[in-house]
């Protein structure tokens, strides 16, 4: 009976400690250990509190944690050293010495004073000194000496006492020890300070991190807002189209408003896996600097044009292969816009051509194969769009187009009217606005191919300058000079030192409803009313030709050769923000969250409008300055002076 | 540093009430200021471990454990103090394990070696007392048994 009880108690009381104790414990299960068990049992009177259990339980965890080599203060000053240096009794000897010296002075309670000074004693007032009585060595006074010295009047008290050699040497030792204690305490405090500095640093980092997270949240929120607006628009559009399913003879233009302006792009899920800010595809067929590019949608169709090349290349962005070329222009193409399968290009030959990208075929491959691919792609990405619509549209194109020699010629219309290089164009639905170096803007009806209106920038310049006195401060371009010859300005050197003659008088146009905005070579951003053809406001500020503009509901962004981008308030016409760059800005695009710009450098500039931070995309990027760019959602295409086109994930 | 540890005997010398009170006040003051310095915490913990009162010892060991958790660079030292604390409380098993870990790191540590001996002694003493108790119980048992048997046989 006894042995069983004994075993049971062993298990009960020492269960915890034996669990992880196999290494040491097992070997120790000897006679003595066995013997302890009944003692434990017998010592049941000893109170085992929850704290006892707590600390015993913690043993395992503590033993498992790593024990690093001590370093820094910890290796210099041990805890015990610190203890001895900081406990109150460390002050004892000092107190004692002082007591000894101040014989005549009343007892000041030095220890207490010292304690108070260090904030250690708060309310203890019994004046009880820790110093034990036998520590104080009383040395008899030498009265005779004292008397003789007294005559000199005021003097230090200490000189009036004789302490004896033994005592003095003892005091010396004590003082040395105290000094050592002081240095120990000093290094302790220094250690603490260093540690706190580290902690503050760490906390600061965490704080920064959190602030960034907050910004990120803000950005995400904006993104969601945008997406919501896009989806709402889409919903409206789909309801609309379901209500009127058969509109008679759809022209080749899209019903939906430009996706460039709004809404989420439908990116394949693989796109999310791409590292952001990296160019993941390079298209290298061009031989000269890229002058224009645009694409239908992420992983859709890209059209890109380069200098001295009258035939823009059509690419399949999904595979990164060339589909074919747009043949027809007799001069290099300066501007492009692609919406779905519709492409418009403006060229140095003064014409604008309308292309149906579905009919683009490569020289050697079977056309239907390529076409099928494009169509299927667009079907995938814009589900509802497909269905029965492509056919009527196709018919519309055929109806509308002139009888051309080739049945499958992708060029469906040629718009003639400009007398000089067409440098900028923008279309939405059936309405097209072009800007050319003949210093006019023209509005076209794409269904008929007729020029609806011509807006003369020269006229606007001469008239606005009178209405706004002192506006022609930019001596860049006086009215007279403008009216005569051609517009030619050398660009400021790009980051690689190269430069060129800039001849595009109209850098950019965009319209919405009846509101039209143009950016031109005189450095002015003009707002036109397309009903009257009058410029009703001119935004002055740029000191170089405007190369690119874009606007949304609130802001106009304009990039200029004066190495800056200005963001204007659409309503007040004031400058909302000015972004300075090191080189001329050649292209830009923005949304509510970011502004992406080609600023004469190899890297693409991305300005986060929420956090106001600039970043540069250069990983696997261009080897010469970026010239043109376009993005949708997180899909960016850029063309550079290194004659390559790069596709980026943002 | 390895030599800069108190011998176990030091742990038996308790601080005066006032001294402990000062340490406690300092600790509590810093606790109220949120930042407790390592030294203050240790001072209080060590003062508590030195105390003859078991509640104090437990609290001291708990503080030492806190230190051990929070200050990796002080862990090696704390190992010893934890061992000492447990030893003083009579938790020889824990004491032995902490001390064992320290001896693993520093096999020549004099204080740790001596503490190890003390722990063994303590264990043995407890064992002997226990054996004595068992022996006593056994003796009483046999006497009773013998009495019973005798009574049985007498019948």
XYZ file of N, CA and C in Angstrom, chain A residues 2 6 14 16-17 20-21 24-25 28 31-36 38-40 42 46-49 51-52 54-56 58-63 65-71 73-75 77-84 86-89 92 115 118-124 126 128 130 188 192 195-196 199, chain B residues 1 4-6 10 15-16 18-19 22-23 25-26 29 35-39 42-44 46-47 50 54-55 57-59 61-62 65 67-69 71-79 81-82 86 89-94 96-98 100-101 105 120 122-131 133-134 137:
444
model
N 1.798 1.277 0.783
C 2.639 2.456 0.875
C 3.332 2.813 -0.449
N 2.876 6.229 -2.608
C 4.096 6.991 -2.868
C 4.201 7.349 -4.343
N 4.400 16.191 -8.955
C 5.536 16.605 -9.774
C 5.301 16.364 -11.256
N 4.116 18.241 -13.575
C 4.570 19.327 -14.442
C 6.053 19.265 -14.701
N 6.780 19.117 -13.622
C 8.226 19.229 -13.782
C 8.826 18.017 -14.463
N 8.763 17.704 -19.190
C 9.846 18.054 -20.112
C 11.201 17.778 -19.515
N 11.211 16.987 -18.525
C 12.407 16.852 -17.712
C 13.161 15.578 -18.025
N 17.200 15.424 -17.694
C 17.835 15.445 -16.378
C 17.090 14.549 -15.409
N 15.788 14.727 -15.433
C 14.944 14.089 -14.420
C 15.047 12.582 -14.389
N 17.847 11.131 -12.670
C 17.924 11.475 -11.254
C 16.884 10.750 -10.412
N 17.267 7.187 -5.283
C 16.814 6.973 -3.924
C 16.311 8.258 -3.274
N 17.149 9.289 -3.406
C 16.821 10.551 -2.747
C 15.539 11.148 -3.315
N 15.410 11.063 -4.615
C 14.220 11.620 -5.232
C 12.965 10.914 -4.774
N 13.070 9.622 -4.731
C 11.933 8.837 -4.246
C 11.571 9.254 -2.839
N 12.610 9.493 -2.112
C 12.411 9.826 -0.709
C 11.732 11.151 -0.513
N 11.875 12.042 -1.520
C 11.323 13.382 -1.347
C 9.804 13.379 -1.410
N 7.253 11.595 -0.172
C 6.431 11.664 1.038
C 6.634 12.967 1.776
N 7.806 13.536 1.625
C 8.055 14.815 2.275
C 7.104 15.858 1.700
N 7.053 15.835 0.398
C 6.138 16.779 -0.274
C 4.710 16.572 0.212
N 3.866 15.213 2.947
C 3.780 15.601 4.354
C 3.801 17.107 4.519
N 2.436 23.474 3.585
C 3.017 24.624 2.895
C 2.034 25.086 1.829
N 1.718 26.330 1.869
C 0.699 26.834 0.965
C 1.239 26.933 -0.464
N 0.561 26.291 -1.372
C 0.928 26.424 -2.778
C -0.043 27.404 -3.417
N 0.433 28.579 -3.698
C -0.464 29.583 -4.267
C -0.472 29.470 -5.784
N 0.413 31.660 -7.706
C 1.655 32.261 -8.203
C 2.756 31.216 -8.261
N 2.771 30.371 -7.245
C 3.769 29.300 -7.247
C 3.638 28.486 -8.513
N 2.202 29.333 -11.184
C 2.487 30.173 -12.351
C 3.971 30.159 -12.688
N 4.777 30.368 -11.666
C 6.210 30.451 -11.967
C 6.783 29.087 -12.311
N 6.211 28.059 -11.740
C 6.715 26.734 -12.083
C 6.315 26.380 -13.513
N 5.906 28.409 -15.902
C 6.656 29.217 -16.875
C 8.024 28.614 -17.170
N 8.446 27.706 -16.312
C 9.801 27.163 -16.443
C 10.078 26.623 -17.837
N 9.152 25.816 -18.308
C 9.364 25.183 -19.611
C 9.621 26.218 -20.685
N 8.711 27.174 -20.730
C 8.789 28.204 -21.764
C 10.119 28.943 -21.676
N 10.509 29.263 -20.454
C 11.739 30.033 -20.289
C 12.951 29.219 -20.699
N 12.912 27.952 -20.348
C 14.074 27.122 -20.669
C 14.212 26.923 -22.171
N 13.458 29.210 -24.462
C 13.884 30.399 -25.192
C 15.407 30.480 -25.246
N 15.836 31.167 -26.262
C 17.266 31.212 -26.542
C 17.981 32.118 -25.547
N 19.207 31.775 -25.249
C 19.999 32.605 -24.351
C 21.172 33.170 -25.136
N 21.032 34.405 -25.604
C 22.117 34.954 -26.417
C 23.287 35.427 -25.563
N 24.411 35.639 -26.239
C 25.566 36.196 -25.548
C 25.239 37.622 -25.125
N 25.601 37.961 -23.902
C 25.358 39.348 -23.494
C 26.225 40.313 -24.291
N 25.736 41.500 -24.489
C 26.509 42.490 -25.239
C 26.196 43.878 -24.701
N 25.958 47.142 -22.633
C 25.957 47.417 -21.195
C 25.867 46.112 -20.416
N 25.094 45.196 -20.941
C 24.854 43.968 -20.206
C 26.144 43.201 -19.957
N 27.096 43.336 -20.880
C 28.341 42.609 -20.659
C 29.277 43.387 -19.731
N 28.210 45.696 -17.166
C 27.668 45.840 -15.826
C 26.696 44.697 -15.552
N 27.070 43.867 -14.628
C 26.154 42.781 -14.299
C 25.026 43.334 -13.440
N 23.986 42.549 -13.366
C 22.837 42.992 -12.582
C 23.209 43.181 -11.125
N 24.084 42.297 -10.663
C 24.457 42.380 -9.254
C 25.263 43.648 -8.993
N 26.151 43.944 -9.930
C 26.933 45.172 -9.821
C 25.974 46.345 -9.717
N 25.011 46.344 -10.618
C 24.026 47.405 -10.628
C 23.250 47.440 -9.321
N 22.918 46.268 -8.854
C 22.176 46.171 -7.603
C 22.960 46.799 -6.468
N 24.223 46.370 -6.376
C 25.049 46.875 -5.284
C 25.279 48.367 -5.394
N 23.166 50.527 -6.697
C 21.978 51.369 -6.621
C 21.143 51.179 -5.367
N 21.360 50.097 -4.648
C 20.529 49.936 -3.447
C 20.891 50.998 -2.423
N 19.962 51.315 -1.563
C 20.192 52.408 -0.608
C 21.436 52.212 0.254
N 21.747 50.975 0.573
C 22.894 50.776 1.463
C 24.195 51.173 0.787
N 25.283 54.151 2.325
C 25.545 54.097 3.766
C 26.873 54.722 4.152
N 17.843 60.565 -0.319
C 16.761 59.735 -0.835
C 15.689 60.589 -1.482
N 16.588 61.822 -4.779
C 16.491 60.851 -5.856
C 15.073 60.302 -6.005
N 14.204 60.898 -5.207
C 12.803 60.508 -5.347
C 12.513 59.116 -4.841
N 13.359 58.645 -3.961
C 13.164 57.275 -3.503
C 12.281 57.195 -2.283
N 12.470 58.151 -1.399
C 11.638 58.144 -0.206
C 10.525 59.139 -0.404
N 9.332 58.723 -0.080
C 8.227 59.638 -0.307
C 7.612 60.095 0.998
N 7.284 59.146 1.825
C 6.542 59.565 3.011
C 7.179 59.089 4.328
N 8.202 58.326 4.187
C 8.835 57.776 5.376
C 9.532 58.891 6.152
N 10.367 58.678 9.633
C 10.823 58.341 10.992
C 12.319 58.581 11.174
N 14.764 57.021 10.591
C 15.565 55.893 10.989
C 16.633 55.625 9.945
N 19.495 53.650 8.047
C 19.843 52.266 7.804
C 21.208 51.942 8.401
N 24.892 52.280 -16.384
C 23.534 51.727 -16.397
C 22.558 52.702 -17.034
N 20.352 52.455 -20.409
C 18.908 52.643 -20.488
C 18.553 53.670 -21.554
N 18.883 52.262 -24.867
C 17.792 51.338 -25.128
C 16.505 52.076 -25.484
N 16.272 53.149 -24.717
C 15.062 53.919 -24.990
C 15.146 54.564 -26.367
N 14.201 52.041 -28.719
C 12.759 51.791 -28.686
C 12.009 52.892 -29.413
N 32.459 38.802 -16.256
C 31.082 38.889 -15.811
C 30.664 37.617 -15.099
N 30.827 37.573 -11.595
C 30.130 38.623 -10.888
C 28.735 38.188 -10.477
N 28.661 37.067 -9.841
C 27.373 36.577 -9.367
C 27.484 36.328 -7.877
N 26.412 36.519 -7.162
C 26.486 36.271 -5.727
C 26.471 34.761 -5.455
N 24.565 34.514 -0.250
C 24.130 35.908 -0.340
C 22.610 36.013 -0.382
N 17.423 41.729 3.011
C 17.537 43.169 3.185
C 16.652 43.598 4.344
N 16.963 44.761 4.842
C 16.086 45.272 5.894
C 14.762 45.689 5.261
N 13.264 48.458 5.382
C 13.336 49.774 4.743
C 13.950 49.691 3.350
N 15.007 48.926 3.309
C 15.680 48.824 2.012
C 14.751 48.237 0.968
N 12.302 50.763 -0.074
C 12.841 51.735 -1.036
C 12.828 51.143 -2.444
N 13.296 49.911 -2.542
C 13.333 49.260 -3.849
C 11.933 49.135 -4.416
N 9.318 50.982 -3.675
C 8.795 52.292 -4.068
C 9.350 52.708 -5.425
N 10.650 52.505 -5.563
C 11.287 52.868 -6.834
C 10.641 52.106 -7.987
N 7.131 53.297 -8.593
C 7.131 54.628 -9.201
C 7.368 54.504 -10.710
N 7.568 53.106 -17.902
C 8.845 52.501 -18.255
C 9.605 52.063 -17.008
N 9.784 50.769 -16.855
C 10.545 50.255 -15.728
C 11.927 49.869 -16.233
N 12.953 50.443 -15.621
C 14.296 50.085 -16.064
C 14.624 48.689 -15.569
N 15.510 48.060 -16.325
C 15.887 46.696 -16.003
C 16.471 46.622 -14.606
N 17.319 47.593 -14.305
C 18.022 47.546 -13.031
C 17.031 47.653 -11.873
N 15.223 44.477 -11.475
C 16.070 43.448 -10.894
C 16.298 43.721 -9.419
N 16.570 44.967 -9.086
C 16.821 45.308 -7.696
C 15.677 44.831 -6.813
N 14.488 45.151 -7.260
C 13.322 44.767 -6.476
C 13.188 43.247 -6.421
N 15.476 40.967 -6.816
C 16.546 40.365 -6.026
C 16.306 40.614 -4.542
N 15.839 41.813 -4.248
C 15.502 42.112 -2.861
C 14.422 41.164 -2.356
N 15.771 37.664 -1.761
C 16.568 37.587 -0.552
C 15.685 37.534 0.701
N 8.113 33.642 1.973
C 7.905 32.878 0.752
C 7.132 33.675 -0.307
N 6.152 34.438 0.130
C 5.392 35.235 -0.828
C 6.304 36.191 -1.583
N 9.475 35.757 -2.087
C 10.326 34.981 -2.986
C 9.583 34.669 -4.286
N 8.341 34.263 -4.120
C 7.559 33.917 -5.312
C 7.450 35.119 -6.233
N 7.128 36.266 -5.622
C 7.002 37.478 -6.418
C 8.331 37.815 -7.093
N 10.752 35.776 -7.944
C 11.022 34.868 -9.057
C 10.158 35.240 -10.262
N 8.953 35.669 -9.962
C 8.062 36.047 -11.068
C 8.635 37.249 -11.828
N 11.434 36.205 -13.914
C 10.961 35.566 -15.143
C 10.550 36.609 -16.174
N 11.779 39.560 -16.427
C 13.039 40.094 -16.938
C 13.615 39.156 -17.987
N 13.585 37.897 -17.635
C 14.150 36.883 -18.524
C 13.458 36.917 -19.882
N 12.163 37.092 -19.849
C 11.409 37.140 -21.096
C 11.734 38.394 -21.881
N 14.236 40.661 -21.599
C 15.606 41.104 -21.864
C 16.499 39.937 -22.278
N 16.507 39.640 -23.551
C 17.305 38.500 -23.994
C 18.791 38.620 -23.606
N 19.289 39.844 -23.563
C 20.716 39.992 -23.273
C 21.020 39.729 -21.798
N 19.988 39.787 -20.981
C 20.205 39.549 -19.554
C 19.864 38.112 -19.160
N 19.528 37.316 -20.135
C 19.009 35.991 -19.821
C 20.004 35.135 -19.076
N 21.248 35.201 -19.490
C 22.226 34.318 -18.879
C 22.345 34.596 -17.392
N 22.387 35.887 -17.078
C 22.450 36.239 -15.668
C 21.198 35.773 -14.945
N 20.085 36.037 -15.621
C 18.814 35.706 -14.975
C 18.697 34.214 -14.704
N 19.316 33.429 -15.564
C 19.285 31.985 -15.345
C 19.737 31.663 -13.935
N 19.934 33.683 -11.328
C 19.069 34.195 -10.264
C 17.784 33.395 -10.158
N 17.314 32.942 -11.284
C 16.119 32.108 -11.265
C 16.412 30.805 -10.530
N 14.530 29.682 -7.157
C 13.828 28.408 -7.024
C 14.446 27.565 -5.916
N 13.256 28.732 -2.706
C 11.863 28.372 -2.473
C 11.696 26.878 -2.223
N 12.759 26.137 -2.503
C 12.655 24.697 -2.334
C 12.215 23.977 -3.590
N 12.088 24.705 -4.695
C 11.771 24.048 -5.960
C 13.064 23.523 -6.574
N 13.585 22.472 -5.985
C 14.915 22.016 -6.401
C 14.934 21.578 -7.861
N 13.831 21.028 -8.301
C 13.797 20.545 -9.677
C 14.009 21.694 -10.663
N 13.255 22.776 -10.456
C 13.380 23.938 -11.335
C 14.766 24.546 -11.194
N 17.476 23.192 -10.397
C 18.474 22.359 -11.040
C 18.457 22.546 -12.561
N 17.266 22.703 -13.084
C 17.182 22.838 -14.542
C 17.724 24.182 -15.010
N 17.372 25.242 -14.300
C 17.921 26.547 -14.688
C 19.424 26.548 -14.541
N 21.317 24.028 -14.572
C 21.893 23.130 -15.567
C 22.085 23.835 -16.896
N 21.096 24.633 -17.254
C 21.202 25.364 -18.515
C 22.356 26.347 -18.465
N 26.112 26.529 -20.622
C 26.721 27.685 -21.296
C 28.081 28.003 -20.689
N 21.921 19.788 -4.933
C 22.001 18.345 -4.699
C 21.837 18.036 -3.218
N 20.380 19.843 -1.014
C 18.992 20.104 -0.611
C 18.087 18.947 -0.993
N 18.289 18.465 -2.230
C 17.486 17.350 -2.695
C 17.687 16.147 -1.791
N 18.957 15.888 -1.505
C 19.285 14.720 -0.678
C 18.655 14.851 0.704
N 18.754 16.080 1.251
C 18.229 16.260 2.601
C 16.720 15.995 2.620
N 16.066 16.603 1.629
C 14.632 16.359 1.540
C 14.359 14.868 1.436
N 15.220 14.244 0.611
C 15.068 12.802 0.410
C 15.185 12.043 1.710
N 16.175 12.409 2.480
C 16.391 11.691 3.740
C 15.214 11.888 4.667
N 14.784 13.151 4.738
C 13.635 13.405 5.609
C 12.451 12.561 5.159
N 12.300 12.550 3.851
C 11.199 11.766 3.286
C 11.339 10.303 3.629
N 12.583 9.811 3.463
C 12.820 8.405 3.753
C 12.522 8.122 5.219
N 10.486 9.684 7.083
C 9.034 9.650 7.257
C 8.469 8.311 6.831
N 8.932 7.884 5.630
C 8.442 6.605 5.120
C 8.828 5.480 6.077
N 6.764 5.555 9.077
C 5.434 5.038 8.779
C 5.463 3.521 8.669
